[in-house]
Amino acid sequence: MSRIGAIIFVALSVAYPLVVYWAMGRFEPRWLAVLLLVLALLRAAATRQAVWLAAAVGAAILAGLATVFNQALPLKLYPALINAVMLLVFGASLVFPPSAVERIARLTEPDLPPAGVAYTRRVTQIWCGFFVFNGTAALVTALWMSDRTWALYNGLIAYGLIGLLFGGEWLVRQRVKANHRHG
């Protein structure tokens, strides 16, 4: 995928819950499904990895269901689908190392010490727990909460929680690195 395509994909993905919420009263769900189909096609074009192709197929299926039944629920299930895929990716990396976070860490620190490998494995486990929590919340808000609550959680609160987890992990990592240097 080109750089512009990647930027469009990220922007649409981040804005998705808020765009869907804004558009729900203005357009039929079958027309909103076009946004989800675009995300699916961009995801499919961006990868050759089976799990991301499966995510693209899942998004396309949700878009198809929204189109056929003209219902918003399939559109609202997209954040839960993404969390399930992320859980699968991170969880599989714990079974088939290196862990997802270790792979990311090695991009900037190729000679990661054993303590770093153990730390990144633990962080991967924490992210798995987050994806379980966040995916469950995304599913609950889609199935049993108002459209407004769904949009608020999936379009704002979830991103805040992701930011808190990233920021908290960064602070802990700085402390772990400092302790490791001072022995």
Short mmCIF file of N, CA and C in Angstrom, two decimals:
data_model
loop_
_atom_site.label_atom_id
_atom_site.label_comp_id
_atom_site.label_asym_id
_atom_site.label_seq_id
_atom_site.Cartn_x
_atom_site.Cartn_y
_atom_site.Cartn_z
N MET A 1 0.85 -1.17 0.00
CA MET A 1 0.00 0.00 0.00
C MET A 1 0.90 1.23 0.00
N SER A 2 0.49 2.23 -0.75
CA SER A 2 1.27 3.46 -0.80
C SER A 2 1.17 4.20 0.53
N ARG A 3 2.03 5.18 0.71
CA ARG A 3 2.02 5.97 1.93
C ARG A 3 0.69 6.69 2.09
N ILE A 4 0.18 7.23 1.00
CA ILE A 4 -1.11 7.93 1.04
C ILE A 4 -2.23 6.94 1.39
N GLY A 5 -2.19 5.76 0.81
CA GLY A 5 -3.19 4.73 1.13
C GLY A 5 -3.14 4.34 2.59
N ALA A 6 -1.92 4.23 3.13
CA ALA A 6 -1.77 3.88 4.54
C ALA A 6 -2.32 4.98 5.43
N ILE A 7 -2.07 6.23 5.07
CA ILE A 7 -2.59 7.36 5.86
C ILE A 7 -4.12 7.37 5.81
N ILE A 8 -4.68 7.14 4.64
CA ILE A 8 -6.15 7.09 4.51
C ILE A 8 -6.71 5.95 5.34
N PHE A 9 -6.07 4.78 5.29
CA PHE A 9 -6.54 3.63 6.07
C PHE A 9 -6.53 3.94 7.56
N VAL A 10 -5.44 4.48 8.06
CA VAL A 10 -5.33 4.79 9.49
C VAL A 10 -6.36 5.84 9.88
N ALA A 11 -6.49 6.89 9.08
CA ALA A 11 -7.46 7.95 9.39
C ALA A 11 -8.89 7.41 9.40
N LEU A 12 -9.24 6.60 8.41
CA LEU A 12 -10.59 6.01 8.37
C LEU A 12 -10.81 5.06 9.54
N SER A 13 -9.79 4.28 9.87
CA SER A 13 -9.92 3.33 10.97
C SER A 13 -10.12 4.04 12.30
N VAL A 14 -9.34 5.08 12.54
CA VAL A 14 -9.44 5.81 13.80
C VAL A 14 -10.78 6.55 13.89
N ALA A 15 -11.19 7.15 12.79
CA ALA A 15 -12.42 7.95 12.79
C ALA A 15 -13.68 7.10 12.62
N TYR A 16 -13.53 5.83 12.29
CA TYR A 16 -14.66 4.96 11.93
C TYR A 16 -15.85 5.06 12.90
N PRO A 17 -15.67 4.85 14.22
CA PRO A 17 -16.85 4.88 15.09
C PRO A 17 -17.57 6.23 15.08
N LEU A 18 -16.81 7.30 15.06
CA LEU A 18 -17.43 8.63 15.08
C LEU A 18 -18.12 8.94 13.76
N VAL A 19 -17.51 8.54 12.65
CA VAL A 19 -18.12 8.75 11.33
C VAL A 19 -19.41 7.94 11.24
N VAL A 20 -19.38 6.70 11.67
CA VAL A 20 -20.58 5.86 11.63
C VAL A 20 -21.67 6.46 12.50
N TYR A 21 -21.32 6.88 13.70
CA TYR A 21 -22.32 7.48 14.58
C TYR A 21 -22.93 8.74 13.96
N TRP A 22 -22.09 9.60 13.44
CA TRP A 22 -22.57 10.83 12.81
C TRP A 22 -23.49 10.52 11.63
N ALA A 23 -23.14 9.51 10.86
CA ALA A 23 -23.88 9.21 9.63
C ALA A 23 -25.14 8.36 9.87
N MET A 24 -25.25 7.70 11.04
CA MET A 24 -26.38 6.78 11.26
C MET A 24 -27.74 7.45 11.10
N GLY A 25 -27.92 8.63 11.55
CA GLY A 25 -29.21 9.29 11.41
C GLY A 25 -29.41 9.93 10.05
N ARG A 26 -28.38 9.98 9.25
CA ARG A 26 -28.42 10.67 7.97
C ARG A 26 -28.49 9.74 6.77
N PHE A 27 -27.93 8.53 6.92
CA PHE A 27 -27.86 7.58 5.82
C PHE A 27 -28.31 6.21 6.30
N GLU A 28 -28.82 5.43 5.39
CA GLU A 28 -29.17 4.05 5.72
C GLU A 28 -27.89 3.25 5.96
N PRO A 29 -27.96 2.23 6.84
CA PRO A 29 -26.78 1.41 7.11
C PRO A 29 -26.15 0.82 5.84
N ARG A 30 -26.97 0.48 4.85
CA ARG A 30 -26.39 -0.12 3.63
C ARG A 30 -25.43 0.85 2.95
N TRP A 31 -25.66 2.15 3.08
CA TRP A 31 -24.74 3.11 2.48
C TRP A 31 -23.51 3.32 3.35
N LEU A 32 -23.69 3.19 4.65
CA LEU A 32 -22.54 3.30 5.55
C LEU A 32 -21.60 2.10 5.38
N ALA A 33 -22.15 1.00 4.91
CA ALA A 33 -21.34 -0.20 4.69
C ALA A 33 -20.23 0.05 3.68
N VAL A 34 -20.39 1.06 2.84
CA VAL A 34 -19.35 1.39 1.87
C VAL A 34 -18.05 1.76 2.59
N LEU A 35 -18.16 2.52 3.69
CA LEU A 35 -16.96 2.87 4.47
C LEU A 35 -16.25 1.62 4.98
N LEU A 36 -17.02 0.69 5.50
CA LEU A 36 -16.42 -0.54 6.02
C LEU A 36 -15.82 -1.36 4.88
N LEU A 37 -16.47 -1.39 3.74
CA LEU A 37 -15.93 -2.11 2.59
C LEU A 37 -14.62 -1.47 2.12
N VAL A 38 -14.55 -0.15 2.13
CA VAL A 38 -13.30 0.54 1.77
C VAL A 38 -12.19 0.14 2.74
N LEU A 39 -12.50 0.12 4.03
CA LEU A 39 -11.50 -0.31 5.02
C LEU A 39 -11.04 -1.74 4.74
N ALA A 40 -11.99 -2.61 4.42
CA ALA A 40 -11.65 -4.01 4.13
C ALA A 40 -10.74 -4.11 2.91
N LEU A 41 -11.07 -3.36 1.87
CA LEU A 41 -10.26 -3.41 0.65
C LEU A 41 -8.87 -2.82 0.88
N LEU A 42 -8.79 -1.72 1.63
CA LEU A 42 -7.48 -1.15 1.95
C LEU A 42 -6.65 -2.12 2.78
N ARG A 43 -7.29 -2.80 3.75
CA ARG A 43 -6.58 -3.78 4.59
C ARG A 43 -6.07 -4.93 3.72
N ALA A 44 -6.91 -5.42 2.82
CA ALA A 44 -6.51 -6.54 1.96
C ALA A 44 -5.37 -6.13 1.03
N ALA A 45 -5.41 -4.90 0.54
CA ALA A 45 -4.36 -4.44 -0.36
C ALA A 45 -3.03 -4.24 0.37
N ALA A 46 -3.09 -4.04 1.67
CA ALA A 46 -1.89 -3.70 2.44
C ALA A 46 -1.08 -4.91 2.88
N THR A 47 -1.61 -6.11 2.75
CA THR A 47 -0.92 -7.23 3.37
C THR A 47 -1.05 -8.51 2.56
N ARG A 48 -0.13 -9.41 2.87
CA ARG A 48 -0.22 -10.77 2.35
C ARG A 48 -0.33 -11.76 3.51
N GLN A 49 -0.38 -11.23 4.73
CA GLN A 49 -0.47 -12.07 5.91
C GLN A 49 -1.90 -12.59 6.06
N ALA A 50 -2.01 -13.89 6.31
CA ALA A 50 -3.31 -14.54 6.36
C ALA A 50 -4.25 -13.93 7.40
N VAL A 51 -3.72 -13.57 8.56
CA VAL A 51 -4.59 -13.05 9.61
C VAL A 51 -5.20 -11.71 9.21
N TRP A 52 -4.43 -10.86 8.52
CA TRP A 52 -4.96 -9.56 8.10
C TRP A 52 -5.88 -9.71 6.90
N LEU A 53 -5.61 -10.69 6.06
CA LEU A 53 -6.56 -10.98 4.97
C LEU A 53 -7.88 -11.49 5.55
N ALA A 54 -7.79 -12.31 6.59
CA ALA A 54 -9.00 -12.80 7.27
C ALA A 54 -9.77 -11.63 7.89
N ALA A 55 -9.04 -10.67 8.47
CA ALA A 55 -9.69 -9.48 9.03
C ALA A 55 -10.40 -8.70 7.94
N ALA A 56 -9.76 -8.59 6.78
CA ALA A 56 -10.39 -7.89 5.66
C ALA A 56 -11.64 -8.62 5.20
N VAL A 57 -11.57 -9.94 5.14
CA VAL A 57 -12.75 -10.73 4.76
C VAL A 57 -13.85 -10.55 5.81
N GLY A 58 -13.47 -10.58 7.09
CA GLY A 58 -14.46 -10.36 8.16
C GLY A 58 -15.14 -9.02 8.03
N ALA A 59 -14.35 -7.97 7.76
CA ALA A 59 -14.93 -6.63 7.59
C ALA A 59 -15.84 -6.58 6.37
N ALA A 60 -15.43 -7.25 5.29
CA ALA A 60 -16.27 -7.29 4.09
C ALA A 60 -17.58 -8.03 4.36
N ILE A 61 -17.51 -9.10 5.16
CA ILE A 61 -18.73 -9.83 5.53
C ILE A 61 -19.65 -8.94 6.35
N LEU A 62 -19.09 -8.20 7.32
CA LEU A 62 -19.91 -7.27 8.10
C LEU A 62 -20.54 -6.22 7.19
N ALA A 63 -19.78 -5.70 6.24
CA ALA A 63 -20.32 -4.71 5.29
C ALA A 63 -21.43 -5.33 4.46
N GLY A 64 -21.23 -6.57 4.03
CA GLY A 64 -22.26 -7.26 3.25
C GLY A 64 -23.53 -7.46 4.06
N LEU A 65 -23.40 -7.86 5.32
CA LEU A 65 -24.58 -8.04 6.17
C LEU A 65 -25.31 -6.72 6.40
N ALA A 66 -24.55 -5.65 6.61
CA ALA A 66 -25.17 -4.33 6.78
C ALA A 66 -25.92 -3.92 5.52
N THR A 67 -25.38 -4.27 4.38
CA THR A 67 -26.01 -3.93 3.10
C THR A 67 -27.28 -4.76 2.89
N VAL A 68 -27.18 -6.06 3.06
CA VAL A 68 -28.32 -6.94 2.80
C VAL A 68 -29.47 -6.68 3.76
N PHE A 69 -29.16 -6.57 5.05
CA PHE A 69 -30.22 -6.42 6.05
C PHE A 69 -30.51 -4.95 6.39
N ASN A 70 -29.70 -4.04 5.86
CA ASN A 70 -29.85 -2.61 6.11
C ASN A 70 -29.93 -2.32 7.62
N GLN A 71 -29.02 -2.98 8.36
CA GLN A 71 -28.96 -2.83 9.82
C GLN A 71 -27.59 -2.28 10.21
N ALA A 72 -27.56 -1.51 11.30
CA ALA A 72 -26.31 -0.90 11.76
C ALA A 72 -25.46 -1.86 12.58
N LEU A 73 -26.06 -2.88 13.18
CA LEU A 73 -25.30 -3.76 14.07
C LEU A 73 -24.03 -4.32 13.44
N PRO A 74 -24.07 -4.84 12.21
CA PRO A 74 -22.81 -5.34 11.65
C PRO A 74 -21.73 -4.26 11.57
N LEU A 75 -22.12 -3.03 11.32
CA LEU A 75 -21.16 -1.93 11.26
C LEU A 75 -20.55 -1.67 12.63
N LYS A 76 -21.36 -1.83 13.66
CA LYS A 76 -20.91 -1.57 15.03
C LYS A 76 -20.03 -2.71 15.57
N LEU A 77 -20.04 -3.85 14.91
CA LEU A 77 -19.22 -4.98 15.35
C LEU A 77 -17.76 -4.90 14.89
N TYR A 78 -17.47 -3.96 13.99
CA TYR A 78 -16.11 -3.85 13.45
C TYR A 78 -15.04 -3.65 14.54
N PRO A 79 -15.23 -2.75 15.51
CA PRO A 79 -14.19 -2.63 16.55
C PRO A 79 -13.95 -3.93 17.33
N ALA A 80 -15.00 -4.69 17.58
CA ALA A 80 -14.84 -5.98 18.27
C ALA A 80 -14.03 -6.94 17.39
N LEU A 81 -14.29 -6.93 16.09
CA LEU A 81 -13.55 -7.77 15.16
C LEU A 81 -12.06 -7.42 15.18
N ILE A 82 -11.75 -6.14 15.15
CA ILE A 82 -10.34 -5.72 15.14
C ILE A 82 -9.64 -6.14 16.43
N ASN A 83 -10.32 -6.00 17.57
CA ASN A 83 -9.72 -6.45 18.83
C ASN A 83 -9.50 -7.95 18.83
N ALA A 84 -10.42 -8.70 18.26
CA ALA A 84 -10.26 -10.16 18.19
C ALA A 84 -9.05 -10.52 17.32
N VAL A 85 -8.88 -9.82 16.23
CA VAL A 85 -7.73 -10.08 15.36
C VAL A 85 -6.42 -9.72 16.07
N MET A 86 -6.41 -8.58 16.74
CA MET A 86 -5.20 -8.18 17.47
C MET A 86 -4.88 -9.20 18.57
N LEU A 87 -5.90 -9.68 19.27
CA LEU A 87 -5.69 -10.72 20.28
C LEU A 87 -5.10 -11.96 19.64
N LEU A 88 -5.60 -12.35 18.50
CA LEU A 88 -5.09 -13.51 17.79
C LEU A 88 -3.62 -13.32 17.41
N VAL A 89 -3.28 -12.16 16.88
CA VAL A 89 -1.90 -11.89 16.47
C VAL A 89 -0.96 -11.90 17.67
N PHE A 90 -1.32 -11.17 18.72
CA PHE A 90 -0.45 -11.09 19.90
C PHE A 90 -0.42 -12.43 20.63
N GLY A 91 -1.56 -13.08 20.76
CA GLY A 91 -1.61 -14.37 21.44
C GLY A 91 -0.81 -15.44 20.71
N ALA A 92 -0.93 -15.48 19.39
CA ALA A 92 -0.18 -16.46 18.60
C ALA A 92 1.32 -16.24 18.75
N SER A 93 1.73 -14.97 18.91
CA SER A 93 3.17 -14.69 19.06
C SER A 93 3.71 -15.18 20.40
N LEU A 94 2.82 -15.38 21.37
CA LEU A 94 3.26 -15.97 22.64
C LEU A 94 3.47 -17.47 22.51
N VAL A 95 2.70 -18.08 21.64
CA VAL A 95 2.83 -19.52 21.40
C VAL A 95 3.97 -19.81 20.43
N PHE A 96 4.12 -18.94 19.45
CA PHE A 96 5.16 -19.09 18.43
C PHE A 96 6.07 -17.85 18.46
N PRO A 97 7.04 -17.84 19.41
CA PRO A 97 7.91 -16.66 19.58
C PRO A 97 8.70 -16.34 18.31
N PRO A 98 9.23 -15.13 18.24
CA PRO A 98 9.26 -14.11 19.27
C PRO A 98 7.90 -13.42 19.43
N SER A 99 7.70 -12.84 20.61
CA SER A 99 6.42 -12.17 20.88
C SER A 99 6.28 -10.94 19.99
N ALA A 100 5.06 -10.47 19.84
CA ALA A 100 4.78 -9.31 19.00
C ALA A 100 5.56 -8.08 19.47
N VAL A 101 5.60 -7.85 20.76
CA VAL A 101 6.30 -6.68 21.29
C VAL A 101 7.82 -6.85 21.13
N GLU A 102 8.32 -8.07 21.25
CA GLU A 102 9.75 -8.30 21.02
C GLU A 102 10.11 -7.97 19.57
N ARG A 103 9.27 -8.38 18.64
CA ARG A 103 9.54 -8.07 17.23
C ARG A 103 9.62 -6.57 17.01
N ILE A 104 8.73 -5.83 17.64
CA ILE A 104 8.73 -4.37 17.52
C ILE A 104 9.99 -3.80 18.18
N ALA A 105 10.32 -4.31 19.35
CA ALA A 105 11.49 -3.81 20.09
C ALA A 105 12.78 -4.06 19.30
N ARG A 106 12.87 -5.17 18.63
CA ARG A 106 14.09 -5.50 17.89
C ARG A 106 14.31 -4.60 16.68
N LEU A 107 13.28 -3.87 16.26
CA LEU A 107 13.47 -2.92 15.16
C LEU A 107 14.43 -1.81 15.57
N THR A 108 14.41 -1.43 16.84
CA THR A 108 15.31 -0.37 17.32
C THR A 108 16.45 -0.92 18.18
N GLU A 109 16.29 -2.13 18.68
CA GLU A 109 17.31 -2.73 19.54
C GLU A 109 17.50 -4.20 19.14
N PRO A 110 18.23 -4.42 18.03
CA PRO A 110 18.37 -5.79 17.51
C PRO A 110 18.99 -6.78 18.49
N ASP A 111 19.89 -6.30 19.36
CA ASP A 111 20.56 -7.18 20.32
C ASP A 111 19.86 -7.11 21.67
N LEU A 112 18.60 -7.42 21.68
CA LEU A 112 17.80 -7.36 22.91
C LEU A 112 18.30 -8.41 23.90
N PRO A 113 18.66 -8.00 25.12
CA PRO A 113 19.16 -8.97 26.10
C PRO A 113 18.04 -9.89 26.59
N PRO A 114 18.37 -11.00 27.22
CA PRO A 114 17.36 -11.93 27.73
C PRO A 114 16.32 -11.26 28.64
N ALA A 115 16.77 -10.32 29.46
CA ALA A 115 15.82 -9.61 30.32
C ALA A 115 14.83 -8.81 29.47
N GLY A 116 15.30 -8.27 28.35
CA GLY A 116 14.43 -7.54 27.44
C GLY A 116 13.42 -8.45 26.76
N VAL A 117 13.88 -9.66 26.43
CA VAL A 117 12.97 -10.64 25.82
C VAL A 117 11.87 -11.00 26.81
N ALA A 118 12.24 -11.24 28.06
CA ALA A 118 11.25 -11.57 29.09
C ALA A 118 10.28 -10.40 29.30
N TYR A 119 10.82 -9.19 29.33
CA TYR A 119 9.98 -8.01 29.52
C TYR A 119 8.99 -7.85 28.37
N THR A 120 9.47 -7.99 27.12
CA THR A 120 8.59 -7.81 25.97
C THR A 120 7.52 -8.90 25.92
N ARG A 121 7.86 -10.09 26.39
CA ARG A 121 6.86 -11.16 26.46
C ARG A 121 5.75 -10.78 27.45
N ARG A 122 6.14 -10.22 28.59
CA ARG A 122 5.16 -9.80 29.59
C ARG A 122 4.28 -8.67 29.05
N VAL A 123 4.88 -7.74 28.33
CA VAL A 123 4.11 -6.65 27.74
C VAL A 123 3.13 -7.20 26.70
N THR A 124 3.55 -8.17 25.94
CA THR A 124 2.65 -8.81 24.97
C THR A 124 1.46 -9.45 25.69
N GLN A 125 1.72 -10.09 26.82
CA GLN A 125 0.63 -10.68 27.61
C GLN A 125 -0.34 -9.60 28.10
N ILE A 126 0.21 -8.47 28.52
CA ILE A 126 -0.64 -7.36 28.98
C ILE A 126 -1.50 -6.85 27.84
N TRP A 127 -0.92 -6.72 26.65
CA TRP A 127 -1.71 -6.29 25.50
C TRP A 127 -2.81 -7.31 25.18
N CYS A 128 -2.51 -8.59 25.33
CA CYS A 128 -3.55 -9.61 25.12
C CYS A 128 -4.71 -9.39 26.08
N GLY A 129 -4.39 -9.13 27.35
CA GLY A 129 -5.44 -8.84 28.32
C GLY A 129 -6.23 -7.60 27.92
N PHE A 130 -5.53 -6.59 27.43
CA PHE A 130 -6.22 -5.37 26.98
C PHE A 130 -7.17 -5.69 25.83
N PHE A 131 -6.71 -6.49 24.86
CA PHE A 131 -7.58 -6.80 23.72
C PHE A 131 -8.81 -7.59 24.15
N VAL A 132 -8.66 -8.46 25.14
CA VAL A 132 -9.83 -9.17 25.68
C VAL A 132 -10.81 -8.17 26.28
N PHE A 133 -10.29 -7.29 27.14
CA PHE A 133 -11.14 -6.29 27.79
C PHE A 133 -11.79 -5.36 26.76
N ASN A 134 -10.96 -4.79 25.89
CA ASN A 134 -11.45 -3.81 24.93
C ASN A 134 -12.40 -4.44 23.91
N GLY A 135 -12.09 -5.64 23.47
CA GLY A 135 -12.98 -6.33 22.53
C GLY A 135 -14.31 -6.66 23.16
N THR A 136 -14.28 -7.07 24.43
CA THR A 136 -15.53 -7.35 25.15
C THR A 136 -16.35 -6.08 25.30
N ALA A 137 -15.69 -4.98 25.66
CA ALA A 137 -16.40 -3.70 25.79
C ALA A 137 -16.96 -3.26 24.45
N ALA A 138 -16.21 -3.45 23.37
CA ALA A 138 -16.69 -3.09 22.04
C ALA A 138 -17.92 -3.93 21.68
N LEU A 139 -17.88 -5.21 22.00
CA LEU A 139 -19.01 -6.09 21.71
C LEU A 139 -20.23 -5.72 22.55
N VAL A 140 -20.02 -5.49 23.84
CA VAL A 140 -21.13 -5.13 24.73
C VAL A 140 -21.77 -3.82 24.28
N THR A 141 -20.95 -2.83 23.93
CA THR A 141 -21.53 -1.56 23.50
C THR A 141 -22.28 -1.71 22.18
N ALA A 142 -21.81 -2.59 21.31
CA ALA A 142 -22.50 -2.80 20.03
C ALA A 142 -23.83 -3.52 20.22
N LEU A 143 -23.86 -4.50 21.12
CA LEU A 143 -25.06 -5.33 21.27
C LEU A 143 -26.11 -4.73 22.20
N TRP A 144 -25.67 -4.08 23.29
CA TRP A 144 -26.64 -3.72 24.32
C TRP A 144 -26.66 -2.26 24.72
N MET A 145 -25.82 -1.45 24.15
CA MET A 145 -25.79 -0.03 24.53
C MET A 145 -26.33 0.83 23.39
N SER A 146 -26.57 2.08 23.72
CA SER A 146 -27.06 3.02 22.71
C SER A 146 -25.97 3.29 21.68
N ASP A 147 -26.40 3.80 20.54
CA ASP A 147 -25.43 4.17 19.50
C ASP A 147 -24.45 5.21 20.03
N ARG A 148 -24.95 6.12 20.84
CA ARG A 148 -24.10 7.17 21.39
C ARG A 148 -23.03 6.57 22.32
N THR A 149 -23.43 5.64 23.18
CA THR A 149 -22.48 4.99 24.08
C THR A 149 -21.46 4.19 23.28
N TRP A 150 -21.92 3.49 22.25
CA TRP A 150 -21.02 2.73 21.38
C TRP A 150 -19.97 3.66 20.77
N ALA A 151 -20.41 4.79 20.22
CA ALA A 151 -19.49 5.74 19.57
C ALA A 151 -18.54 6.35 20.59
N LEU A 152 -19.06 6.69 21.76
CA LEU A 152 -18.22 7.29 22.81
C LEU A 152 -17.13 6.31 23.23
N TYR A 153 -17.51 5.06 23.49
CA TYR A 153 -16.50 4.09 23.92
C TYR A 153 -15.51 3.80 22.80
N ASN A 154 -16.01 3.40 21.64
CA ASN A 154 -15.14 2.93 20.55
C ASN A 154 -14.44 4.05 19.80
N GLY A 155 -14.99 5.27 19.86
CA GLY A 155 -14.39 6.38 19.14
C GLY A 155 -13.58 7.33 20.00
N LEU A 156 -13.63 7.15 21.33
CA LEU A 156 -12.90 8.05 22.20
C LEU A 156 -12.26 7.31 23.38
N ILE A 157 -13.08 6.68 24.21
CA ILE A 157 -12.57 6.04 25.43
C ILE A 157 -11.54 4.95 25.11
N ALA A 158 -11.83 4.11 24.13
CA ALA A 158 -10.88 3.03 23.79
C ALA A 158 -9.53 3.60 23.37
N TYR A 159 -9.54 4.70 22.60
CA TYR A 159 -8.27 5.31 22.20
C TYR A 159 -7.54 5.90 23.40
N GLY A 160 -8.29 6.47 24.33
CA GLY A 160 -7.68 6.97 25.56
C GLY A 160 -7.03 5.86 26.35
N LEU A 161 -7.71 4.71 26.44
CA LEU A 161 -7.14 3.57 27.15
C LEU A 161 -5.88 3.04 26.46
N ILE A 162 -5.91 3.03 25.14
CA ILE A 162 -4.72 2.60 24.38
C ILE A 162 -3.56 3.55 24.68
N GLY A 163 -3.85 4.85 24.67
CA GLY A 163 -2.82 5.84 24.98
C GLY A 163 -2.27 5.68 26.39
N LEU A 164 -3.16 5.42 27.35
CA LEU A 164 -2.71 5.19 28.73
C LEU A 164 -1.81 3.96 28.83
N LEU A 165 -2.19 2.89 28.13
CA LEU A 165 -1.38 1.68 28.16
C LEU A 165 -0.02 1.93 27.51
N PHE A 166 0.00 2.59 26.36
CA PHE A 166 1.28 2.92 25.72
C PHE A 166 2.14 3.79 26.63
N GLY A 167 1.54 4.84 27.17
CA GLY A 167 2.28 5.76 28.03
C GLY A 167 2.77 5.10 29.30
N GLY A 168 1.91 4.32 29.93
CA GLY A 168 2.29 3.62 31.15
C GLY A 168 3.40 2.62 30.90
N GLU A 169 3.32 1.90 29.80
CA GLU A 169 4.37 0.94 29.47
C GLU A 169 5.67 1.66 29.19
N TRP A 170 5.62 2.80 28.51
CA TRP A 170 6.84 3.55 28.22
C TRP A 170 7.52 3.98 29.52
N LEU A 171 6.73 4.47 30.48
CA LEU A 171 7.30 4.87 31.77
C LEU A 171 7.93 3.68 32.49
N VAL A 172 7.23 2.56 32.52
CA VAL A 172 7.77 1.36 33.16
C VAL A 172 9.04 0.92 32.45
N ARG A 173 9.05 0.95 31.13
CA ARG A 173 10.22 0.53 30.36
C ARG A 173 11.43 1.40 30.68
N GLN A 174 11.22 2.71 30.83
CA GLN A 174 12.34 3.59 31.17
C GLN A 174 12.93 3.21 32.52
N ARG A 175 12.05 2.88 33.45
CA ARG A 175 12.50 2.49 34.79
C ARG A 175 13.24 1.14 34.75
N VAL A 176 12.69 0.19 34.00
CA VAL A 176 13.33 -1.13 33.87
C VAL A 176 14.69 -0.98 33.23
N LYS A 177 14.78 -0.17 32.18
CA LYS A 177 16.08 0.03 31.52
C LYS A 177 17.09 0.67 32.48
N ALA A 178 16.63 1.66 33.24
CA ALA A 178 17.52 2.33 34.19
C ALA A 178 17.99 1.35 35.26
N ASN A 179 17.09 0.53 35.78
CA ASN A 179 17.48 -0.48 36.78
C ASN A 179 18.45 -1.49 36.20
N HIS A 180 18.25 -1.85 34.94
CA HIS A 180 19.10 -2.83 34.28
C HIS A 180 20.51 -2.28 34.07
N ARG A 181 20.58 -0.99 33.73
CA ARG A 181 21.90 -0.34 33.53
C ARG A 181 22.67 -0.22 34.83
N HIS A 182 21.93 0.00 35.92
CA HIS A 182 22.59 0.20 37.22
C HIS A 182 22.72 -1.10 38.00
N GLY A 183 22.27 -2.18 37.40
CA GLY A 183 22.51 -3.50 37.88
C GLY A 183 21.88 -4.03 39.05
#
